[in-house]
């Protein structure tokens, strides 16, 4: 291996990418993980109670442990944003290149793309204008700034409800605005949120959308609802956390001609192969994760992608893997 040439490049430093590195290193494939954020979206989770092996751990702490494990097995994690991917050559000469700038790149014969998802936007007036002035997409990062304030959280699944529970540790009042009539987060989160509602510190506004975020140009002052709640069309608030999920982060691989399904997820085989030989995918961006985005599942896919990369590179089944 020269300085910038590896057997395998892994783009994405979330659970899938880090697991892929751990497995690849054990297969003795030289590999480099390149990602924007160590631990990916999971690193923003303030409290994880369903990751086996830990009663309770933050996403940040879990990601640090994974990084140590990756490094202990001889690989590196480079926290940097890839600007462009390129695929050149055929057969023996085939090469994937990950560019940071015109002359700065890493290359490998195989690549695992595990770039997860991007936060979904509401695309309503005021959302962009007040970003960082009361609007946030990350309750874990920003809830502590709303001590004794009022916060509106939008969404009805795990990020929104766990976010409401977390924010209530700081804020004096949390409104959860959900477009349907029944929250669909894990029952454990819903139970905790119901306890907060009983103390009148939390309130859920069902069957409602936020149609505008309003403010005084420097800070937000409220949200406009699409139907009145307790006679009011505007809820006064100091903060709005938009926790409405994500869209697959496929921008880097689309120019390579990777096949996506109708929802925008990368189509992978059982072995995490994409339609492009030598290019594998794992984690939240794949069609296998469309309805179950969990770290454990992303990790399993990362491990499988590593085994498939080994098979592709060595032309033989990965050690201790049967039936592929
Ligand atoms: P999800 O995709 O699960 O949910 C998105 C939520 O936002 C849904 O309630 C959806 O409504 C709502 N929504 C989407 N678009 C809009 C819109 N334009 N306007 C209003 N509401 C909208 O995303 P999450 O980020 O909550 O979770 C992503 C994954 O991560 C999930 O698999 C989740 O289980 C996992 N996760 C797990 C956690 C845990 O503690 N176990 C914590 C956080 C995330 P609707 O219900 O109508 O579709």
PDB file of N, CA, C and O in Angstrom, residues 58 76 82 211:
ATOM      1  N   UNK A  58     -24.312   7.360  25.522  1.00  0.00           N
ATOM      2  CA  UNK A  58     -24.621   8.407  24.529  1.00  0.00           C
ATOM      3  C   UNK A  58     -24.027   7.990  23.185  1.00  0.00           C
ATOM      4  O   UNK A  58     -23.051   7.221  23.130  1.00  0.00           O
ATOM      5  N   UNK A  76      -7.649   3.503   9.890  1.00  0.00           N
ATOM      6  CA  UNK A  76      -7.731   4.914  10.307  1.00  0.00           C
ATOM      7  C   UNK A  76      -9.090   5.478   9.939  1.00  0.00           C
ATOM      8  O   UNK A  76      -9.723   5.039   8.978  1.00  0.00           O
ATOM      9  N   UNK A  82     -15.711  14.163   1.541  1.00  0.00           N
ATOM     10  CA  UNK A  82     -15.327  13.812   0.169  1.00  0.00           C
ATOM     11  C   UNK A  82     -16.121  14.707  -0.782  1.00  0.00           C
ATOM     12  O   UNK A  82     -17.341  14.857  -0.645  1.00  0.00           O
ATOM     13  N   UNK A 211     -47.085  25.577   9.628  1.00  0.00           N
ATOM     14  CA  UNK A 211     -47.011  26.057   8.248  1.00  0.00           C
ATOM     15  C   UNK A 211     -46.058  27.236   8.081  1.00  0.00           C
ATOM     16  O   UNK A 211     -45.685  27.589   6.971  1.00  0.00           O
TER      17      UNK A 211
END
